[in-house]
PDB file of C-alpha atoms in Angstrom:
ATOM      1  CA  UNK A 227     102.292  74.481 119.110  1.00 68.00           C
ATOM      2  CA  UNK A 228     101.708  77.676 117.813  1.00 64.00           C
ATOM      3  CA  UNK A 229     104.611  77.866 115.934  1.00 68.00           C
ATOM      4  CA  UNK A 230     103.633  74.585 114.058  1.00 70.00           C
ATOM      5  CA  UNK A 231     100.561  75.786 113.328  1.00 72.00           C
ATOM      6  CA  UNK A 232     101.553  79.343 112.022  1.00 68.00           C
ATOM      7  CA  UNK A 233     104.244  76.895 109.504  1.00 66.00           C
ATOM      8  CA  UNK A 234     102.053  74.364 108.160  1.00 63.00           C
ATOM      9  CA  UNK A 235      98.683  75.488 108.404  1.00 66.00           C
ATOM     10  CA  UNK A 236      98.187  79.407 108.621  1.00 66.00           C
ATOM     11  CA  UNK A 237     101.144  81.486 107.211  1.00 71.00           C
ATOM     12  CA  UNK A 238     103.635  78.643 106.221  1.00 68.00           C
ATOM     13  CA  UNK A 239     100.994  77.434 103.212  1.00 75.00           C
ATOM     14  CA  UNK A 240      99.960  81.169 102.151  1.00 73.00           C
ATOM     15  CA  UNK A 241     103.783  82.326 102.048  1.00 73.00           C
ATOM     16  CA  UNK A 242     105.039  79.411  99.460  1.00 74.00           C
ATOM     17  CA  UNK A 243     101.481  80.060  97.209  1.00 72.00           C
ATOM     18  CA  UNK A 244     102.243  83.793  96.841  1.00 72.00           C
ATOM     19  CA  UNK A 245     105.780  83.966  96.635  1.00 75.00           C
ATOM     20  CA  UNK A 246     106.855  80.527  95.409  1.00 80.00           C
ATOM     21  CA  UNK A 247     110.339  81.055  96.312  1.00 87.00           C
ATOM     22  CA  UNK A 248     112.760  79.324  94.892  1.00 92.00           C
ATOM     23  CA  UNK A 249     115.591  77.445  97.243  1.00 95.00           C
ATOM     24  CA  UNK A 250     119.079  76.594  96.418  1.00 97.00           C
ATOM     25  CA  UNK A 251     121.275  74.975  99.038  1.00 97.00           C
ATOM     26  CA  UNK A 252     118.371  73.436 101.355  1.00 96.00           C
ATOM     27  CA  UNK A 253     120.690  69.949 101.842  1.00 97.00           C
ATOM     28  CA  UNK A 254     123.257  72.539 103.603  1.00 98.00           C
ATOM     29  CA  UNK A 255     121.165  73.053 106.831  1.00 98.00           C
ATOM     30  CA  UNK A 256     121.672  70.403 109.254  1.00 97.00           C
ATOM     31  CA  UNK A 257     119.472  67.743 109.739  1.00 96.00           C
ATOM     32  CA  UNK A 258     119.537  67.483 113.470  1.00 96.00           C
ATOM     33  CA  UNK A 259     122.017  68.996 116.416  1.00 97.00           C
ATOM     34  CA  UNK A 260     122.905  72.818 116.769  1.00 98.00           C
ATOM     35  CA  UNK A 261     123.666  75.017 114.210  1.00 98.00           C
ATOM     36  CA  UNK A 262     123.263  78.805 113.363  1.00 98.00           C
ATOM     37  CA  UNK A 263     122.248  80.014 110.343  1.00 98.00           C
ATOM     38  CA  UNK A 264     122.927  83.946 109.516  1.00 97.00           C
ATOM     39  CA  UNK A 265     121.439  85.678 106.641  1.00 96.00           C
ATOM     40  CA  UNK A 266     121.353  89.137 105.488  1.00 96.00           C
ATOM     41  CA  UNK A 267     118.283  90.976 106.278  1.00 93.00           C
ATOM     42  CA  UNK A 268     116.468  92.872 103.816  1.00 91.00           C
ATOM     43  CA  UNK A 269     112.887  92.800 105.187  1.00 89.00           C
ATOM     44  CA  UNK A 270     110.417  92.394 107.187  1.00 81.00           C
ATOM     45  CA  UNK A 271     109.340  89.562 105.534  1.00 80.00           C
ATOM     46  CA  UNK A 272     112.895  87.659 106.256  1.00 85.00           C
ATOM     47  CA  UNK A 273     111.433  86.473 109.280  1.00 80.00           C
ATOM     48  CA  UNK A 274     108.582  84.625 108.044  1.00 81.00           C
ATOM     49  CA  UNK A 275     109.715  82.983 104.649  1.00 86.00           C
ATOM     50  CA  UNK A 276     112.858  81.334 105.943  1.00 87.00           C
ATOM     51  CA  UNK A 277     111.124  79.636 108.617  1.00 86.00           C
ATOM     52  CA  UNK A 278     108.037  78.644 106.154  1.00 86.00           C
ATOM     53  CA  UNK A 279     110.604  76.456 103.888  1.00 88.00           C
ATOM     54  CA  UNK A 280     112.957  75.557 106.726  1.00 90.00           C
ATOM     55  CA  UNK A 281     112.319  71.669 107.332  1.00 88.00           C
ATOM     56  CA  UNK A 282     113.601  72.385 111.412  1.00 92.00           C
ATOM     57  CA  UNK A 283     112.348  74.535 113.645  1.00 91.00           C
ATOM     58  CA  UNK A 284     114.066  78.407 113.505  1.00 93.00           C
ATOM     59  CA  UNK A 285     114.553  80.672 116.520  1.00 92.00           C
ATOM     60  CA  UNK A 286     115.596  84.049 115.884  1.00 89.00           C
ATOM     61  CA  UNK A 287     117.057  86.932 117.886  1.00 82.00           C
ATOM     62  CA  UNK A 288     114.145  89.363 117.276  1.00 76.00           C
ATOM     63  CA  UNK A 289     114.607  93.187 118.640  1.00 75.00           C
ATOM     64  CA  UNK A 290     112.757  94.105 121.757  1.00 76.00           C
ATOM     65  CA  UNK A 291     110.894  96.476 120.027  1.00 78.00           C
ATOM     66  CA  UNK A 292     108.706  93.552 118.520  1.00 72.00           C
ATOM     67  CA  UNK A 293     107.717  92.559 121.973  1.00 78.00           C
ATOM     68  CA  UNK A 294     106.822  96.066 123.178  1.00 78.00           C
ATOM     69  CA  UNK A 295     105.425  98.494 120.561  1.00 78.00           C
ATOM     70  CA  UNK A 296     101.791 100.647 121.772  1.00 83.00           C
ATOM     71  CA  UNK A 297      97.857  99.415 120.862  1.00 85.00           C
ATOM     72  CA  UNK A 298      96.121  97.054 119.466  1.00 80.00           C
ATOM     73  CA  UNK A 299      99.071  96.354 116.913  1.00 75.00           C
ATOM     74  CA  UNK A 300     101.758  96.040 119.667  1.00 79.00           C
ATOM     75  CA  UNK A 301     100.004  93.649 121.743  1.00 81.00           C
ATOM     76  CA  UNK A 302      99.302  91.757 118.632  1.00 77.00           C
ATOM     77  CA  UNK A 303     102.944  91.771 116.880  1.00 75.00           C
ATOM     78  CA  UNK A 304     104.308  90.828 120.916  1.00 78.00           C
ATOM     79  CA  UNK A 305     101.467  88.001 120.795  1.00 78.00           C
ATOM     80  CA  UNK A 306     102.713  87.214 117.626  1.00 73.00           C
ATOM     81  CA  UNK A 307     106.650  87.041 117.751  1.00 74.00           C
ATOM     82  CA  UNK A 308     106.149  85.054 121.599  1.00 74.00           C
ATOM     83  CA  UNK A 309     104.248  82.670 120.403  1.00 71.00           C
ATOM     84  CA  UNK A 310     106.355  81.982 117.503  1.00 71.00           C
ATOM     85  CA  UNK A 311     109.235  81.263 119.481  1.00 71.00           C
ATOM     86  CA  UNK A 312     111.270  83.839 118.890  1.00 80.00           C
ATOM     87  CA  UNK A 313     113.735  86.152 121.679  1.00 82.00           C
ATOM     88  CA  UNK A 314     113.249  89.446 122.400  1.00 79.00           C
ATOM     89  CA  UNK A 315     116.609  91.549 122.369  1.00 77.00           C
ATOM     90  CA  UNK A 316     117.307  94.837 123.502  1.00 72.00           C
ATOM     91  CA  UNK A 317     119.934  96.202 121.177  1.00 65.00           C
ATOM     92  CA  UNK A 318     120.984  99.452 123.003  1.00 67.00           C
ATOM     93  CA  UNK A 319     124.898  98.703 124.821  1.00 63.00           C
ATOM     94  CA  UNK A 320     127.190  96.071 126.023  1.00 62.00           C
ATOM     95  CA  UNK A 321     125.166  94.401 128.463  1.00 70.00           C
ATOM     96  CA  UNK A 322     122.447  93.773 125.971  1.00 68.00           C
ATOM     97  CA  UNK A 323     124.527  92.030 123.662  1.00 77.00           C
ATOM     98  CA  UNK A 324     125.833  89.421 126.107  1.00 85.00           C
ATOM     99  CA  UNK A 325     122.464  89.341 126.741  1.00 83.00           C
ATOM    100  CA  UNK A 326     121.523  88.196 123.439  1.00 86.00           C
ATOM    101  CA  UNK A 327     124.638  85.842 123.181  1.00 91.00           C
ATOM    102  CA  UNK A 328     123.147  84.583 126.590  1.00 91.00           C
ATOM    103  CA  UNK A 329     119.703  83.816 124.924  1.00 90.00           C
ATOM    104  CA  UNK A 330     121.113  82.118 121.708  1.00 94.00           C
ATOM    105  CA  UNK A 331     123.746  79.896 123.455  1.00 96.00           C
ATOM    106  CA  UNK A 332     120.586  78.989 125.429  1.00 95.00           C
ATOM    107  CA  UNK A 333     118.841  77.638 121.772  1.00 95.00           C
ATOM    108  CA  UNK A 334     122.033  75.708 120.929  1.00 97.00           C
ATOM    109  CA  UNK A 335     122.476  74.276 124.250  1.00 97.00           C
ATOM    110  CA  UNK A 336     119.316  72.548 123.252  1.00 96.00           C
ATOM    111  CA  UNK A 337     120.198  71.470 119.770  1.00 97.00           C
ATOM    112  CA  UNK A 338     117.803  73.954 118.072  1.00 96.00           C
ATOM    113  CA  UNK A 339     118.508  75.809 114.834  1.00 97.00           C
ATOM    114  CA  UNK A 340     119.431  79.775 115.858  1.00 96.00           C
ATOM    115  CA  UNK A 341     118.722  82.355 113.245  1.00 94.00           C
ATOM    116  CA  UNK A 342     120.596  85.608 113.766  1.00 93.00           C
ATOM    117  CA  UNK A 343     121.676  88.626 111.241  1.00 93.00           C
ATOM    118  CA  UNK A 344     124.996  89.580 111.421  1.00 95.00           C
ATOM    119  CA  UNK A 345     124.134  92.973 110.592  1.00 94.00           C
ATOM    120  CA  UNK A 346     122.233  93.669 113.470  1.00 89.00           C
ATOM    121  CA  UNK A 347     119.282  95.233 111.438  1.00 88.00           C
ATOM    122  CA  UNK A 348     117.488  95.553 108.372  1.00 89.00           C
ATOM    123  CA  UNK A 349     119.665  96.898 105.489  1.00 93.00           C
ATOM    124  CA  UNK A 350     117.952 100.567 104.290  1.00 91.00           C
ATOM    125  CA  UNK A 351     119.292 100.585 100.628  1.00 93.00           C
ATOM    126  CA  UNK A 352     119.252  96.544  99.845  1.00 93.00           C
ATOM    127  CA  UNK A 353     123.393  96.788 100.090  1.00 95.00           C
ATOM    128  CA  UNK A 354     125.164  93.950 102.719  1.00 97.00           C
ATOM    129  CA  UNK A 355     126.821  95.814 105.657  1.00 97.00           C
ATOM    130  CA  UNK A 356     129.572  95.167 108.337  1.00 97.00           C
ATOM    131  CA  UNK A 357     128.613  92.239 110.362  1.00 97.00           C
ATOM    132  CA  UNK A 358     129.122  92.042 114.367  1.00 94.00           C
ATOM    133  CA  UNK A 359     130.600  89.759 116.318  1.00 95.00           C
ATOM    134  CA  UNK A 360     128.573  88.048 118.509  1.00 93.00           C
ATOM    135  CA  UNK A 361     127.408  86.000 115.643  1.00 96.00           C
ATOM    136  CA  UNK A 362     131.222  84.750 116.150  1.00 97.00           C
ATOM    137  CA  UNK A 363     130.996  84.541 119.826  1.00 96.00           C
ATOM    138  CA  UNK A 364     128.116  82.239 119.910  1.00 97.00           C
ATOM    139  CA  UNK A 365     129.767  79.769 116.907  1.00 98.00           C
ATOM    140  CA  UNK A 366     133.240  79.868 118.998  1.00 98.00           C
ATOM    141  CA  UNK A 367     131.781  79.282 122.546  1.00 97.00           C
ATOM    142  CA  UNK A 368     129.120  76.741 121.516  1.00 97.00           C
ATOM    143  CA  UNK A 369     131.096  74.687 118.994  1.00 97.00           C
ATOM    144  CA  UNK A 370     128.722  74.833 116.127  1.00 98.00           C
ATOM    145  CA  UNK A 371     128.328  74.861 112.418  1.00 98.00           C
ATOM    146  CA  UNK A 372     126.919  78.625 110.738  1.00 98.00           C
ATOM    147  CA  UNK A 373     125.234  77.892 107.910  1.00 98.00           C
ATOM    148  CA  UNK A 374     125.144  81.356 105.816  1.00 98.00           C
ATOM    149  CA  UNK A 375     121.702  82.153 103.915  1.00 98.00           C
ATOM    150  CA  UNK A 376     121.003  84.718 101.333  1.00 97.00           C
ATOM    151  CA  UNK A 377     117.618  86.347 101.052  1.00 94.00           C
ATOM    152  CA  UNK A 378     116.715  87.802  97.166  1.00 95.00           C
ATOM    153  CA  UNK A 379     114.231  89.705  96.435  1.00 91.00           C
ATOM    154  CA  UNK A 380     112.905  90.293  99.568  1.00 88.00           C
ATOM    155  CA  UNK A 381     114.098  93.715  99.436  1.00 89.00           C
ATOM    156  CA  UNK A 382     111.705  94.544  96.354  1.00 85.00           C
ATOM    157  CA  UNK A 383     109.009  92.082  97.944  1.00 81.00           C
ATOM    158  CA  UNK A 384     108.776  94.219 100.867  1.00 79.00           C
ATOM    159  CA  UNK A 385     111.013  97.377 101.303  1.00 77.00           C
ATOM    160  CA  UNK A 386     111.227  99.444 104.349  1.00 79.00           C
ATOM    161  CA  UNK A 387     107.787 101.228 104.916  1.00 75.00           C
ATOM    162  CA  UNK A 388     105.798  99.045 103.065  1.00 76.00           C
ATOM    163  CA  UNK A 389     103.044  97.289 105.265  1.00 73.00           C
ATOM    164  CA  UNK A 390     101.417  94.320 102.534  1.00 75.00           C
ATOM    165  CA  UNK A 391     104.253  93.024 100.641  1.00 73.00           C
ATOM    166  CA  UNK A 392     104.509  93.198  96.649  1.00 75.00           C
ATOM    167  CA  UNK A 393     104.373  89.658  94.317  1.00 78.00           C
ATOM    168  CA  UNK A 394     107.660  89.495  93.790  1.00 81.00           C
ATOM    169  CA  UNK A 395     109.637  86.486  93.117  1.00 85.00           C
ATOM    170  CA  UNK A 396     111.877  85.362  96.259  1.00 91.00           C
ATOM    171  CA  UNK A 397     115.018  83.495  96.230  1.00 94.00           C
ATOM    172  CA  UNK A 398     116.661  81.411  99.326  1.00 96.00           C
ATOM    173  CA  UNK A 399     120.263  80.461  99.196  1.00 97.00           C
ATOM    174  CA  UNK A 400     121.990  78.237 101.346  1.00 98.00           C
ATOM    175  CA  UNK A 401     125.627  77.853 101.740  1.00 98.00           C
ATOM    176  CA  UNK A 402     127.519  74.962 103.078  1.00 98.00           C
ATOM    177  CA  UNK A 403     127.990  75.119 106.992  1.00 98.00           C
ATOM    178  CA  UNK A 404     131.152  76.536 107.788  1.00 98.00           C
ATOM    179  CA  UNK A 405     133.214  75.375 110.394  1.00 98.00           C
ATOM    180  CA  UNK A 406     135.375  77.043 112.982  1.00 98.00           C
ATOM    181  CA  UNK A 407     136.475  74.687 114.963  1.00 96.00           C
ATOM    182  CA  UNK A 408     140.044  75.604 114.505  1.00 96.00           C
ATOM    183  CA  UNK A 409     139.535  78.784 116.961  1.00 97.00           C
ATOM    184  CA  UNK A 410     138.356  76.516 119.944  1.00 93.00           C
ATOM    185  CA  UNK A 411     138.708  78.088 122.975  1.00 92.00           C
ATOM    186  CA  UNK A 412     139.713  81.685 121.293  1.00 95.00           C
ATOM    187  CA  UNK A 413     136.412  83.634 121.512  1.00 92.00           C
ATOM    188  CA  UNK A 414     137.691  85.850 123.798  1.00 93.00           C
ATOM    189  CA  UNK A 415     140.580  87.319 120.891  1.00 97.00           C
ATOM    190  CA  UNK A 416     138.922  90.662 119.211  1.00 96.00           C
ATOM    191  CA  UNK A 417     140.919  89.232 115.961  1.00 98.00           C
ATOM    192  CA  UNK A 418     139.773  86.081 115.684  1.00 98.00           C
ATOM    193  CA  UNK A 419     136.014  87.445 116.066  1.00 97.00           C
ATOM    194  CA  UNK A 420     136.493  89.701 113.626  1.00 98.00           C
ATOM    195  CA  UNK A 421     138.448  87.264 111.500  1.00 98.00           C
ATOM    196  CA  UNK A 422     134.951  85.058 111.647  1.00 98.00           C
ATOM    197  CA  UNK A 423     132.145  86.992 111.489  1.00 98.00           C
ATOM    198  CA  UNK A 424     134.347  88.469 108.388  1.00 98.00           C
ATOM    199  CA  UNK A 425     134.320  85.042 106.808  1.00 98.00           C
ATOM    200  CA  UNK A 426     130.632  84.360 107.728  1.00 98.00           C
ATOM    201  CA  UNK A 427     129.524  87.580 105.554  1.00 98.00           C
ATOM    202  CA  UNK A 428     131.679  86.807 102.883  1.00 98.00           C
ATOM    203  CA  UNK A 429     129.942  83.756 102.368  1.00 98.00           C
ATOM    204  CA  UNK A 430     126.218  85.705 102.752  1.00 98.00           C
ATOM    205  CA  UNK A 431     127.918  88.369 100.252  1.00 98.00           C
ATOM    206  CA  UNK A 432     128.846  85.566  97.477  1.00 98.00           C
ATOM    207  CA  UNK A 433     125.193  84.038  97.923  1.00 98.00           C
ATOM    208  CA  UNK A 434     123.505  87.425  97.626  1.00 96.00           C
ATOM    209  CA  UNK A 435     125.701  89.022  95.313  1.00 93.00           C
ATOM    210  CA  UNK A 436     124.986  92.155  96.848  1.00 96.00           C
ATOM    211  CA  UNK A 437     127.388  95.623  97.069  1.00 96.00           C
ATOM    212  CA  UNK A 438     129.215  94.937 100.103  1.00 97.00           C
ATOM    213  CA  UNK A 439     129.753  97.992 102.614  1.00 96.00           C
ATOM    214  CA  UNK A 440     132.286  97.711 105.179  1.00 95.00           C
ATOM    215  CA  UNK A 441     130.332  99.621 108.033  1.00 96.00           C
ATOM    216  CA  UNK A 442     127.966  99.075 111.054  1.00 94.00           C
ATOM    217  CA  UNK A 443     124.011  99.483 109.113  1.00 92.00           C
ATOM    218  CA  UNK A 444     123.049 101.328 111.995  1.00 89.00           C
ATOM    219  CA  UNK A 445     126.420 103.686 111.805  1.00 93.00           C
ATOM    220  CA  UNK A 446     125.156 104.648 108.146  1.00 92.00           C
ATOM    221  CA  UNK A 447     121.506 104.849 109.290  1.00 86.00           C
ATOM    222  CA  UNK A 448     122.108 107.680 112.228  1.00 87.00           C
ATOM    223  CA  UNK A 449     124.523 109.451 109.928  1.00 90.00           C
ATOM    224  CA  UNK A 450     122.029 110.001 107.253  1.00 84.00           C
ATOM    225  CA  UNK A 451     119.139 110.733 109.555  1.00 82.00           C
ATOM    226  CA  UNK A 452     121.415 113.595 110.960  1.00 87.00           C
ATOM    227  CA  UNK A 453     121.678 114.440 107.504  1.00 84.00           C
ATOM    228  CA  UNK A 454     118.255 114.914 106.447  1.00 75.00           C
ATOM    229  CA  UNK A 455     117.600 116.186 109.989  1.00 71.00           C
ATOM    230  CA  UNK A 456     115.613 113.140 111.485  1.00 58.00           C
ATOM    231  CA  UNK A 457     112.600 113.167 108.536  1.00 55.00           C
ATOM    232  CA  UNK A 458     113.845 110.307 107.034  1.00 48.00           C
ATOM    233  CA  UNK A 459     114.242 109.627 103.543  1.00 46.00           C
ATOM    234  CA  UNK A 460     113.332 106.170 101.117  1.00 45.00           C
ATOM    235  CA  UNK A 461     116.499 104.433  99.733  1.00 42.00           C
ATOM    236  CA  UNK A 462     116.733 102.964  96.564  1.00 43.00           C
ATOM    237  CA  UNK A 463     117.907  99.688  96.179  1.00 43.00           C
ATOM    238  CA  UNK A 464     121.651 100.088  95.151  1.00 42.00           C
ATOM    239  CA  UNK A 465     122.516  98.072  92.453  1.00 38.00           C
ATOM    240  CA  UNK A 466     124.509  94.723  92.237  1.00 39.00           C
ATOM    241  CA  UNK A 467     128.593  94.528  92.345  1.00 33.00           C
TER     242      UNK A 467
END
């Protein structure tokens, strides 16, 4: 209920006035039955616009750290993100990501939409990063469609940091659902996972057209927080290949 109310009548409405975003590809998302759609993830505000044009209902894989952060502001970002629908997931070792497989082979099971990125967080500079494979796992096991989705501009809308987005105009690509079908029963084969989660972010990197880097996000992330010795730094947006 909540969730219906946040699209059509609180945030839904207010998102499409001030960001009119423009959508390519819409007729590519499935009009009923399980799919996942994975996008790259440039900002905060990835979580709200996609579902605010999306026609279905969207689940996402949201990290725990949504559910459980301190205050006033925690308890309201937790209230938030619950009552939206969406799946808290701790991201710290193995167990944790079967874990999250667990939880989205639970959405599919029930013909819902699943929204994951690949990447496994929010890109720092605005460049497309390494995906992981349980994107691959979940297609594979469950016998679904991904759909691959491009956020633009969302980067500039709303870069890391920056609490109240800018006016920025926002582009939505979908790409046609690809299938996998041909690996049934082979999700347990390190190469075929990579082989498809590979595939899946070439098809996010031709939508975005953003410089592609072939490492983890969070791999980059530690290694330049050692670097500047855990202060932290802002990251330009790097520009276009």
């Amino acid at each position: 209920m909540f969730y219906y109310l946040l699209k059509y009548v609180l945030l839904g409405p207010l998102l499409r006035l001030v960001f009119r975003p423009r959508i390519d590809g819409l007729e590519n998302v499935p009009a009923s039955g399980p799919a996942i759609v994975a996008g790259n993830h440039l900002s905060f505000s990835d979580h709200f616009l996609m579902p605010a044009i999306l026609k279905r209902r969207i689940t996402f894989l949201a990290k725990a750290e949504y559910f459980t952060g301190p205050g006033l502001k925690g308890r309201l970002t937790a209230f938030f993100f619950r009552n939206a629908g969406q799946i808290p997931v701790d991201r710290s070792g193995k167990e944790a990501g079967q874990a999250a497989i667990r939880e989205g082979l639970g959405v599919l099971g029930k013909d819902e939409l699943l929204g994951i990125y690949p990447e496994g967080t929010r890109s720092h500079d605005g460049r497309l990063y390494k995906g992981k494979v349980g994107v691959a796992v979940m297609a594979l096991r469950a016998g679904v469609p991904v759909v691959p989705c491009a956020m633009i501009g969302t980067f500039e809308a709303q870069p890391p940091g920056k609490v109240i987005p800018n006016i920025h105009p926002v582009t939505i690509r979908f790409g046609k659902p690809l299938d996998f079908s041909r690996y049934a029963g082979m999700e347990r084969e390190k190469a075929i996972l990579r082989a498809v989660t590979d595939e899946i972010m070439y098809a996010i990197l031709m939508l975005s057209e953003q410089e592609y880097v072939d490492e983890y996000a969070a791999v980059v992330k530690g290694r330049q927080a050692a670097q500047t010795g855990g202060k932290g730094r802002r990251f330009p947006r790097a520009p276009l290949s």
